[in-house]
PDB file of C-alpha atoms in Angstrom:
ATOM      1  CA  MET P 774    -106.918 -66.195 -37.730  1.00  0.00           C
ATOM      2  CA  LYS P 775    -104.728 -62.696 -37.819  1.00  0.00           C
ATOM      3  CA  HIS P 776    -104.887 -62.622 -33.880  1.00  0.00           C
ATOM      4  CA  LEU P 777    -103.655 -66.137 -33.706  1.00  0.00           C
ATOM      5  CA  GLU P 778    -100.732 -65.513 -36.271  1.00  0.00           C
ATOM      6  CA  GLU P 779     -99.835 -62.377 -34.005  1.00  0.00           C
ATOM      7  CA  LEU P 780     -99.842 -64.635 -30.670  1.00  0.00           C
ATOM      8  CA  GLU P 781     -97.800 -67.104 -32.436  1.00  0.00           C
ATOM      9  CA  ASP P 782     -95.316 -64.518 -33.542  1.00  0.00           C
ATOM     10  CA  LYS P 783     -94.786 -63.026 -30.096  1.00  0.00           C
ATOM     11  CA  SER P 784     -94.513 -66.532 -28.472  1.00  0.00           C
ATOM     12  CA  VAL P 785     -91.824 -67.599 -30.983  1.00  0.00           C
ATOM     13  CA  TYR P 786     -89.911 -64.456 -30.311  1.00  0.00           C
ATOM     14  CA  ILE P 787     -89.948 -64.963 -26.606  1.00  0.00           C
ATOM     15  CA  LEU P 788     -88.638 -68.497 -27.176  1.00  0.00           C
ATOM     16  CA  ARG P 789     -85.837 -67.302 -29.213  1.00  0.00           C
ATOM     17  CA  GLU P 790     -84.931 -64.503 -26.746  1.00  0.00           C
ATOM     18  CA  ALA P 791     -84.869 -67.143 -23.977  1.00  0.00           C
ATOM     19  CA  TYR P 792     -82.753 -69.421 -26.160  1.00  0.00           C
ATOM     20  CA  LYS P 793     -80.316 -66.372 -26.830  1.00  0.00           C
ATOM     21  CA  ASN P 794     -80.025 -65.222 -23.413  1.00  0.00           C
ATOM     22  CA  PHE P 795     -79.945 -68.217 -20.919  1.00  0.00           C
ATOM     23  CA  ASP P 796     -77.172 -70.922 -21.356  1.00  0.00           C
ATOM     24  CA  ASN P 797     -79.057 -73.555 -19.543  1.00  0.00           C
ATOM     25  CA  LEU P 798     -82.654 -73.956 -20.493  1.00  0.00           C
ATOM     26  CA  CYS P 799     -85.415 -76.593 -20.045  1.00  0.00           C
ATOM     27  CA  MET P 800     -89.017 -76.484 -20.654  1.00  0.00           C
ATOM     28  CA  LEU P 801     -91.782 -77.758 -18.474  1.00  0.00           C
ATOM     29  CA  TRP P 802     -94.104 -80.278 -20.059  1.00  0.00           C
ATOM     30  CA  SER P 803     -97.467 -81.115 -18.087  1.00  0.00           C
ATOM     31  CA  ILE P 804     -98.631 -83.034 -21.044  1.00  0.00           C
ATOM     32  CA  GLY P 805    -101.929 -80.766 -21.008  1.00  0.00           C
ATOM     33  CA  LYS P 806    -103.076 -78.693 -23.904  1.00  0.00           C
ATOM     34  CA  ASP P 807    -101.158 -75.433 -23.176  1.00  0.00           C
ATOM     35  CA  SER P 808     -97.711 -76.800 -22.842  1.00  0.00           C
ATOM     36  CA  THR P 809     -98.268 -79.158 -25.718  1.00  0.00           C
ATOM     37  CA  VAL P 810     -98.969 -76.135 -27.783  1.00  0.00           C
ATOM     38  CA  LEU P 811     -95.872 -74.284 -26.421  1.00  0.00           C
ATOM     39  CA  LEU P 812     -93.868 -77.478 -27.364  1.00  0.00           C
ATOM     40  CA  TRP P 813     -95.124 -77.170 -30.837  1.00  0.00           C
ATOM     41  CA  LEU P 814     -94.188 -73.430 -30.790  1.00  0.00           C
ATOM     42  CA  MET P 815     -90.856 -74.496 -29.977  1.00  0.00           C
ATOM     43  CA  ARG P 816     -90.398 -76.664 -32.656  1.00  0.00           C
ATOM     44  CA  LYS P 817     -91.743 -74.057 -34.996  1.00  0.00           C
ATOM     45  CA  ALA P 818     -89.105 -71.524 -33.665  1.00  0.00           C
ATOM     46  CA  PHE P 819     -86.255 -73.883 -34.128  1.00  0.00           C
ATOM     47  CA  PHE P 820     -87.164 -75.559 -37.443  1.00  0.00           C
ATOM     48  CA  GLY P 821     -88.875 -78.680 -36.334  1.00  0.00           C
ATOM     49  CA  HIS P 822     -86.550 -79.378 -33.376  1.00  0.00           C
ATOM     50  CA  ALA P 823     -86.720 -78.854 -29.797  1.00  0.00           C
ATOM     51  CA  PRO P 824     -83.239 -77.975 -28.711  1.00  0.00           C
ATOM     52  CA  ILE P 825     -83.825 -77.943 -25.041  1.00  0.00           C
ATOM     53  CA  PRO P 826     -84.932 -80.716 -22.586  1.00  0.00           C
ATOM     54  CA  LEU P 827     -88.469 -81.315 -21.736  1.00  0.00           C
ATOM     55  CA  LEU P 828     -89.030 -81.452 -17.949  1.00  0.00           C
ATOM     56  CA  HIS P 829     -91.890 -83.428 -16.751  1.00  0.00           C
ATOM     57  CA  ILE P 830     -92.539 -83.662 -12.863  1.00  0.00           C
ATOM     58  CA  ASP P 831     -93.968 -86.978 -12.429  1.00  0.00           C
ATOM     59  CA  THR P 832     -95.965 -87.259  -9.221  1.00  0.00           C
ATOM     60  CA  SER P 833     -96.951 -91.150  -9.730  1.00  0.00           C
ATOM     61  CA  TYR P 834    -100.441 -89.994  -9.513  1.00  0.00           C
ATOM     62  CA  LYS P 835    -101.079 -88.863 -13.109  1.00  0.00           C
ATOM     63  CA  ILE P 836    -103.818 -90.311 -14.973  1.00  0.00           C
ATOM     64  CA  LYS P 837    -102.252 -93.426 -16.965  1.00  0.00           C
ATOM     65  CA  GLU P 838    -103.179 -92.153 -20.267  1.00  0.00           C
ATOM     66  CA  MET P 839    -101.177 -89.016 -19.679  1.00  0.00           C
ATOM     67  CA  ILE P 840     -98.049 -90.962 -19.243  1.00  0.00           C
ATOM     68  CA  GLU P 841     -98.607 -93.134 -22.264  1.00  0.00           C
ATOM     69  CA  TYR P 842     -99.138 -89.790 -24.461  1.00  0.00           C
ATOM     70  CA  ARG P 843     -96.095 -88.627 -23.087  1.00  0.00           C
ATOM     71  CA  ASP P 844     -93.843 -91.217 -23.916  1.00  0.00           C
ATOM     72  CA  ARG P 845     -95.455 -91.923 -27.334  1.00  0.00           C
ATOM     73  CA  LEU P 846     -94.946 -88.021 -28.209  1.00  0.00           C
ATOM     74  CA  ALA P 847     -91.330 -87.888 -26.824  1.00  0.00           C
ATOM     75  CA  ARG P 848     -90.560 -90.932 -29.233  1.00  0.00           C
ATOM     76  CA  ASP P 849     -92.313 -89.863 -32.084  1.00  0.00           C
ATOM     77  CA  TRP P 850     -90.770 -86.172 -31.964  1.00  0.00           C
ATOM     78  CA  ASP P 851     -87.650 -87.247 -30.818  1.00  0.00           C
ATOM     79  CA  LEU P 852     -87.641 -85.190 -27.621  1.00  0.00           C
ATOM     80  CA  THR P 853     -85.168 -85.173 -24.710  1.00  0.00           C
ATOM     81  CA  LEU P 854     -87.139 -85.982 -21.817  1.00  0.00           C
ATOM     82  CA  VAL P 855     -86.097 -85.412 -18.156  1.00  0.00           C
ATOM     83  CA  VAL P 856     -88.605 -86.899 -15.618  1.00  0.00           C
ATOM     84  CA  GLY P 857     -88.303 -85.450 -12.221  1.00  0.00           C
ATOM     85  CA  GLN P 858     -89.554 -87.407  -9.212  1.00  0.00           C
ATOM     86  CA  ASN P 859     -89.438 -86.598  -5.345  1.00  0.00           C
ATOM     87  CA  LYS P 860     -88.627 -90.226  -4.510  1.00  0.00           C
ATOM     88  CA  GLU P 861     -87.782 -89.520  -0.874  1.00  0.00           C
ATOM     89  CA  ALA P 862     -91.465 -88.078  -0.313  1.00  0.00           C
ATOM     90  CA  LEU P 863     -92.989 -91.034  -2.129  1.00  0.00           C
ATOM     91  CA  GLU P 864     -91.195 -93.529  -0.169  1.00  0.00           C
ATOM     92  CA  ALA P 865     -92.305 -91.841   3.052  1.00  0.00           C
ATOM     93  CA  GLY P 866     -95.858 -92.364   1.869  1.00  0.00           C
ATOM     94  CA  MET P 867     -96.731 -88.869   0.485  1.00  0.00           C
ATOM     95  CA  SER P 868    -100.165 -88.974  -1.123  1.00  0.00           C
ATOM     96  CA  PRO P 869    -103.221 -86.577  -1.589  1.00  0.00           C
ATOM     97  CA  GLU P 870    -104.610 -88.394   1.542  1.00  0.00           C
ATOM     98  CA  ARG P 871    -102.243 -86.525   3.627  1.00  0.00           C
ATOM     99  CA  GLY P 872    -103.354 -83.444   2.249  1.00  0.00           C
ATOM    100  CA  ARG P 873    -103.506 -81.900  -1.069  1.00  0.00           C
ATOM    101  CA  MET P 874    -101.450 -78.800  -0.349  1.00  0.00           C
ATOM    102  CA  GLU P 875     -98.867 -80.959   1.383  1.00  0.00           C
ATOM    103  CA  CYS P 876     -98.786 -83.308  -1.271  1.00  0.00           C
ATOM    104  CA  CYS P 877     -98.491 -80.803  -4.259  1.00  0.00           C
ATOM    105  CA  THR P 878     -95.922 -78.960  -2.176  1.00  0.00           C
ATOM    106  CA  ALA P 879     -93.858 -82.226  -1.710  1.00  0.00           C
ATOM    107  CA  LEU P 880     -94.420 -83.951  -5.297  1.00  0.00           C
ATOM    108  CA  LYS P 881     -94.458 -80.872  -7.500  1.00  0.00           C
ATOM    109  CA  THR P 882     -92.917 -78.041  -5.865  1.00  0.00           C
ATOM    110  CA  ARG P 883     -90.089 -79.763  -4.204  1.00  0.00           C
ATOM    111  CA  GLY P 884     -89.795 -82.372  -7.094  1.00  0.00           C
ATOM    112  CA  LEU P 885     -89.147 -79.414  -9.244  1.00  0.00           C
ATOM    113  CA  GLN P 886     -86.628 -77.702  -7.001  1.00  0.00           C
ATOM    114  CA  GLN P 887     -84.586 -81.072  -6.801  1.00  0.00           C
ATOM    115  CA  VAL P 888     -84.106 -81.081 -10.629  1.00  0.00           C
ATOM    116  CA  LEU P 889     -83.297 -77.336 -10.809  1.00  0.00           C
ATOM    117  CA  ASP P 890     -80.804 -77.969  -8.082  1.00  0.00           C
ATOM    118  CA  GLU P 891     -79.371 -81.043  -9.812  1.00  0.00           C
ATOM    119  CA  LYS P 892     -79.490 -79.612 -13.395  1.00  0.00           C
ATOM    120  CA  ARG P 893     -78.669 -75.907 -12.383  1.00  0.00           C
ATOM    121  CA  TYR P 894     -81.149 -74.833 -15.105  1.00  0.00           C
ATOM    122  CA  ASN P 895     -81.096 -70.882 -15.084  1.00  0.00           C
ATOM    123  CA  GLY P 896     -84.276 -70.671 -17.283  1.00  0.00           C
ATOM    124  CA  VAL P 897     -87.475 -72.513 -17.171  1.00  0.00           C
ATOM    125  CA  ILE P 898     -89.979 -71.878 -19.933  1.00  0.00           C
ATOM    126  CA  VAL P 899     -93.594 -72.854 -18.688  1.00  0.00           C
ATOM    127  CA  GLY P 900     -96.935 -72.866 -20.614  1.00  0.00           C
ATOM    128  CA  VAL P 901     -99.023 -70.864 -18.174  1.00  0.00           C
ATOM    129  CA  ARG P 902    -101.619 -68.439 -19.247  1.00  0.00           C
ATOM    130  CA  SER P 903    -102.789 -65.024 -17.376  1.00  0.00           C
ATOM    131  CA  ASP P 904    -106.349 -65.951 -17.918  1.00  0.00           C
ATOM    132  CA  GLU P 905    -106.119 -69.513 -16.485  1.00  0.00           C
ATOM    133  CA  GLU P 906    -106.152 -68.421 -12.947  1.00  0.00           C
ATOM    134  CA  GLY P 907    -105.862 -65.386 -10.862  1.00  0.00           C
ATOM    135  CA  THR P 908    -102.185 -65.617  -9.515  1.00  0.00           C
ATOM    136  CA  ARG P 909    -100.914 -66.317 -12.909  1.00  0.00           C
ATOM    137  CA  ALA P 910    -102.200 -63.138 -14.223  1.00  0.00           C
ATOM    138  CA  LYS P 911     -99.569 -61.444 -12.033  1.00  0.00           C
ATOM    139  CA  GLU P 912     -96.629 -63.066 -14.034  1.00  0.00           C
ATOM    140  CA  ARG P 913     -94.211 -61.361 -16.208  1.00  0.00           C
ATOM    141  CA  TYR P 914     -92.958 -62.997 -19.483  1.00  0.00           C
ATOM    142  CA  PHE P 915     -89.377 -63.256 -17.945  1.00  0.00           C
ATOM    143  CA  SER P 916     -90.340 -63.727 -14.203  1.00  0.00           C
ATOM    144  CA  PRO P 917     -87.357 -64.147 -11.565  1.00  0.00           C
ATOM    145  CA  ARG P 918     -87.256 -66.671  -8.794  1.00  0.00           C
ATOM    146  CA  ASP P 919     -84.591 -66.507  -5.960  1.00  0.00           C
ATOM    147  CA  LYS P 920     -82.324 -69.096  -4.841  1.00  0.00           C
ATOM    148  CA  ASN P 921     -84.911 -70.781  -2.829  1.00  0.00           C
ATOM    149  CA  ASN P 922     -87.390 -70.893  -5.782  1.00  0.00           C
ATOM    150  CA  ASP P 923     -89.548 -68.479  -4.028  1.00  0.00           C
ATOM    151  CA  TRP P 924     -91.604 -65.883  -6.064  1.00  0.00           C
ATOM    152  CA  ASP P 925     -92.037 -62.271  -4.943  1.00  0.00           C
ATOM    153  CA  PHE P 926     -95.041 -61.042  -7.274  1.00  0.00           C
ATOM    154  CA  ARG P 927     -95.000 -57.698  -5.605  1.00  0.00           C
ATOM    155  CA  ASP P 928     -91.478 -57.115  -6.942  1.00  0.00           C
ATOM    156  CA  GLN P 929     -91.126 -57.934 -10.746  1.00  0.00           C
ATOM    157  CA  PRO P 930     -89.442 -56.267 -13.604  1.00  0.00           C
ATOM    158  CA  PRO P 931     -91.502 -54.079 -15.821  1.00  0.00           C
ATOM    159  CA  GLU P 932     -92.141 -55.105 -19.476  1.00  0.00           C
ATOM    160  CA  LEU P 933     -92.962 -52.176 -21.535  1.00  0.00           C
ATOM    161  CA  TRP P 934     -93.020 -52.201 -25.477  1.00  0.00           C
ATOM    162  CA  ASP P 935     -91.727 -55.768 -25.685  1.00  0.00           C
ATOM    163  CA  GLN P 936     -88.560 -54.920 -23.968  1.00  0.00           C
ATOM    164  CA  PHE P 937     -87.621 -57.612 -21.558  1.00  0.00           C
ATOM    165  CA  LYS P 938     -85.316 -58.032 -18.723  1.00  0.00           C
ATOM    166  CA  THR P 939     -83.281 -61.208 -19.446  1.00  0.00           C
ATOM    167  CA  ARG P 940     -80.142 -60.358 -16.899  1.00  0.00           C
ATOM    168  CA  PHE P 941     -80.341 -61.263 -13.228  1.00  0.00           C
ATOM    169  CA  GLU P 942     -78.252 -61.772 -10.306  1.00  0.00           C
ATOM    170  CA  PRO P 943     -76.309 -65.108 -10.038  1.00  0.00           C
ATOM    171  CA  GLY P 944     -78.314 -67.785  -8.369  1.00  0.00           C
ATOM    172  CA  THR P 945     -81.530 -66.718  -9.693  1.00  0.00           C
ATOM    173  CA  HIS P 946     -83.657 -68.710 -11.996  1.00  0.00           C
ATOM    174  CA  VAL P 947     -86.040 -67.316 -14.437  1.00  0.00           C
ATOM    175  CA  ARG P 948     -89.564 -68.684 -15.521  1.00  0.00           C
ATOM    176  CA  ILE P 949     -90.465 -67.639 -18.982  1.00  0.00           C
ATOM    177  CA  HIS P 950     -93.977 -67.465 -19.962  1.00  0.00           C
ATOM    178  CA  PRO P 951     -94.387 -67.230 -23.953  1.00  0.00           C
ATOM    179  CA  LEU P 952     -98.212 -68.040 -23.693  1.00  0.00           C
ATOM    180  CA  LEU P 953     -99.280 -65.302 -21.152  1.00  0.00           C
ATOM    181  CA  ASP P 954    -101.310 -63.466 -23.700  1.00  0.00           C
ATOM    182  CA  TRP P 955    -103.390 -66.669 -25.054  1.00  0.00           C
ATOM    183  CA  THR P 956    -106.741 -67.352 -23.819  1.00  0.00           C
ATOM    184  CA  GLU P 957    -108.288 -70.871 -23.428  1.00  0.00           C
ATOM    185  CA  ILE P 958    -110.223 -70.558 -26.793  1.00  0.00           C
ATOM    186  CA  ASN P 959    -106.940 -69.314 -28.626  1.00  0.00           C
ATOM    187  CA  ILE P 960    -105.403 -72.388 -27.401  1.00  0.00           C
ATOM    188  CA  TRP P 961    -108.019 -74.612 -28.934  1.00  0.00           C
ATOM    189  CA  GLU P 962    -108.394 -72.425 -32.116  1.00  0.00           C
ATOM    190  CA  TYR P 963    -104.701 -72.794 -32.777  1.00  0.00           C
ATOM    191  CA  ILE P 964    -104.894 -76.744 -31.983  1.00  0.00           C
ATOM    192  CA  LYS P 965    -107.388 -76.798 -34.594  1.00  0.00           C
ATOM    193  CA  LYS P 966    -105.348 -74.627 -37.284  1.00  0.00           C
ATOM    194  CA  GLU P 967    -102.199 -76.508 -36.665  1.00  0.00           C
ATOM    195  CA  ASP P 968    -103.805 -79.932 -36.147  1.00  0.00           C
ATOM    196  CA  ILE P 969    -101.962 -80.487 -33.117  1.00  0.00           C
ATOM    197  CA  PRO P 970    -102.385 -83.936 -31.619  1.00  0.00           C
ATOM    198  CA  VAL P 971    -103.603 -83.519 -28.099  1.00  0.00           C
ATOM    199  CA  ILE P 972    -104.485 -86.185 -25.522  1.00  0.00           C
ATOM    200  CA  PRO P 973    -108.014 -87.813 -25.853  1.00  0.00           C
ATOM    201  CA  LEU P 974    -108.811 -87.074 -22.368  1.00  0.00           C
ATOM    202  CA  TYR P 975    -110.044 -83.671 -23.471  1.00  0.00           C
ATOM    203  CA  PHE P 976    -112.898 -85.184 -25.449  1.00  0.00           C
ATOM    204  CA  ASP P 977    -116.153 -86.761 -24.549  1.00  0.00           C
ATOM    205  CA  ARG P 978    -115.612 -90.524 -25.230  1.00  0.00           C
ATOM    206  CA  GLY P 979    -119.278 -91.614 -25.063  1.00  0.00           C
ATOM    207  CA  ASP P 980    -119.945 -91.054 -21.322  1.00  0.00           C
ATOM    208  CA  GLY P 981    -120.755 -87.332 -21.533  1.00  0.00           C
ATOM    209  CA  LEU P 982    -117.634 -86.492 -19.549  1.00  0.00           C
ATOM    210  CA  ARG P 983    -114.343 -84.962 -20.621  1.00  0.00           C
ATOM    211  CA  TYR P 984    -111.375 -83.179 -18.723  1.00  0.00           C
ATOM    212  CA  ARG P 985    -111.138 -79.435 -19.312  1.00  0.00           C
ATOM    213  CA  SER P 986    -107.840 -79.079 -17.135  1.00  0.00           C
ATOM    214  CA  LEU P 987    -105.672 -82.010 -16.406  1.00  0.00           C
ATOM    215  CA  GLY P 988    -103.631 -82.970 -13.190  1.00  0.00           C
ATOM    216  CA  CYS P 989    -103.276 -85.643 -10.988  1.00  0.00           C
ATOM    217  CA  ALA P 990    -106.069 -88.405 -10.777  1.00  0.00           C
ATOM    218  CA  PRO P 991    -107.080 -88.198  -7.257  1.00  0.00           C
ATOM    219  CA  CYS P 992    -107.388 -84.346  -7.460  1.00  0.00           C
ATOM    220  CA  THR P 993    -108.884 -83.814 -10.846  1.00  0.00           C
ATOM    221  CA  THR P 994    -112.380 -84.323 -12.147  1.00  0.00           C
ATOM    222  CA  PRO P 995    -113.942 -84.288 -15.563  1.00  0.00           C
ATOM    223  CA  ILE P 996    -116.742 -81.910 -16.510  1.00  0.00           C
ATOM    224  CA  ARG P 997    -120.233 -82.979 -17.840  1.00  0.00           C
ATOM    225  CA  SER P 998    -119.697 -82.296 -21.829  1.00  0.00           C
ATOM    226  CA  THR P 999    -120.601 -84.068 -24.911  1.00  0.00           C
ATOM    227  CA  ALA P1000    -117.735 -82.118 -27.082  1.00  0.00           C
ATOM    228  CA  LYS P1001    -116.186 -84.847 -29.099  1.00  0.00           C
ATOM    229  CA  THR P1002    -114.205 -82.474 -31.627  1.00  0.00           C
ATOM    230  CA  VAL P1003    -112.038 -79.600 -31.284  1.00  0.00           C
ATOM    231  CA  ASP P1004    -114.869 -77.394 -32.932  1.00  0.00           C
ATOM    232  CA  GLU P1005    -117.198 -78.440 -30.185  1.00  0.00           C
ATOM    233  CA  ILE P1006    -114.913 -77.441 -27.657  1.00  0.00           C
ATOM    234  CA  ILE P1007    -114.366 -74.043 -28.945  1.00  0.00           C
ATOM    235  CA  THR P1008    -118.355 -73.682 -29.388  1.00  0.00           C
ATOM    236  CA  GLU P1009    -118.781 -74.949 -25.534  1.00  0.00           C
ATOM    237  CA  LEU P1010    -116.245 -72.609 -24.377  1.00  0.00           C
ATOM    238  CA  ARG P1011    -117.834 -69.403 -26.177  1.00  0.00           C
ATOM    239  CA  ASN P1012    -120.911 -70.326 -24.085  1.00  0.00           C
ATOM    240  CA  THR P1013    -119.699 -71.096 -20.758  1.00  0.00           C
ATOM    241  CA  LYS P1014    -119.344 -69.253 -17.480  1.00  0.00           C
ATOM    242  CA  VAL P1015    -117.567 -72.067 -15.602  1.00  0.00           C
ATOM    243  CA  ALA P1016    -114.035 -71.517 -14.616  1.00  0.00           C
ATOM    244  CA  GLU P1017    -111.464 -73.545 -16.590  1.00  0.00           C
ATOM    245  CA  ARG P1018    -109.905 -75.024 -13.349  1.00  0.00           C
ATOM    246  CA  SER P1019    -113.066 -75.765 -11.491  1.00  0.00           C
ATOM    247  CA  GLY P1020    -112.287 -79.296 -11.580  1.00  0.00           C
ATOM    248  CA  ARG P1021    -108.983 -78.794  -9.880  1.00  0.00           C
ATOM    249  CA  ALA P1022    -109.099 -79.350  -6.059  1.00  0.00           C
ATOM    250  CA  GLN P1023    -105.754 -77.623  -5.395  1.00  0.00           C
ATOM    251  CA  ASP P1024    -107.256 -74.195  -6.413  1.00  0.00           C
ATOM    252  CA  ALA P1025    -109.656 -74.173  -3.434  1.00  0.00           C
ATOM    253  CA  ASP P1026    -109.272 -71.734  -0.595  1.00  0.00           C
ATOM    254  CA  ARG P1027    -106.384 -69.673  -2.506  1.00  0.00           C
ATOM    255  CA  GLY P1028    -104.255 -72.877  -2.829  1.00  0.00           C
ATOM    256  CA  MET P1029    -102.758 -71.943  -6.074  1.00  0.00           C
ATOM    257  CA  GLU P1030    -101.420 -68.668  -4.760  1.00  0.00           C
ATOM    258  CA  LYS P1031     -99.683 -70.199  -1.877  1.00  0.00           C
ATOM    259  CA  LEU P1032     -98.439 -72.944  -4.067  1.00  0.00           C
ATOM    260  CA  ARG P1033     -97.046 -70.520  -6.629  1.00  0.00           C
ATOM    261  CA  LYS P1034     -95.369 -68.196  -4.190  1.00  0.00           C
ATOM    262  CA  ASP P1035     -93.198 -71.246  -2.917  1.00  0.00           C
ATOM    263  CA  GLY P1036     -92.085 -72.289  -6.461  1.00  0.00           C
ATOM    264  CA  TYR P1037     -94.926 -74.225  -7.959  1.00  0.00           C
ATOM    265  CA  MET P1038     -94.873 -74.378 -11.591  1.00  0.00           C
TER     266      MET P1038
END
């Protein structure tokens, strides 16, 4: 467990550095296991409170149980929840049937951009991990986006010996990634250690299926698994060679790399 304590300490340090150096912060909350662990760490870092808004980008295609879980936890933990939605795109009929990349770009990337423009957040805390997907391995803890929300992964500040660049040109917004060093197993070990309430969709509920990665209902499929507890998930992950996001359609054909370059979370 010492490794988990070291991961926790570093994440808490980064969260506090972000709070100290950015005057208008928010935290993205996808409702998945990673961002919920990040929310738990935020409450640890600030003595039981989340002092910044939680931002959820609602595509309107999320699994119903995800929205119910979001609203219940926001109420129980007294969270300030900001829900962003690209209503113009939805009214124009945008859906996965028009193309998954087009849909993700309109409802997630543009939906996020609209909130950032409106609220003028200059720091956005995100629960991505470097082992989750190849493009995310190129991130920094403090990773700048330009005024158009674009990410140049070839031009990022060095981060050596835990020294982070936290000052950027006006108009820049910075994505902050306190979970970069965590692995999928670390996340589940920490959920077990802290008894964090995660959404039941991650567990087999009797049909031999569970979600390993959560997203929009039309583009995310459950995996075959009989894991009904956190311990069983950890054992399963130690013996699998299947990629975590194999059930996410948006990752096909380098789709995630294109989306993230254009500002996807």
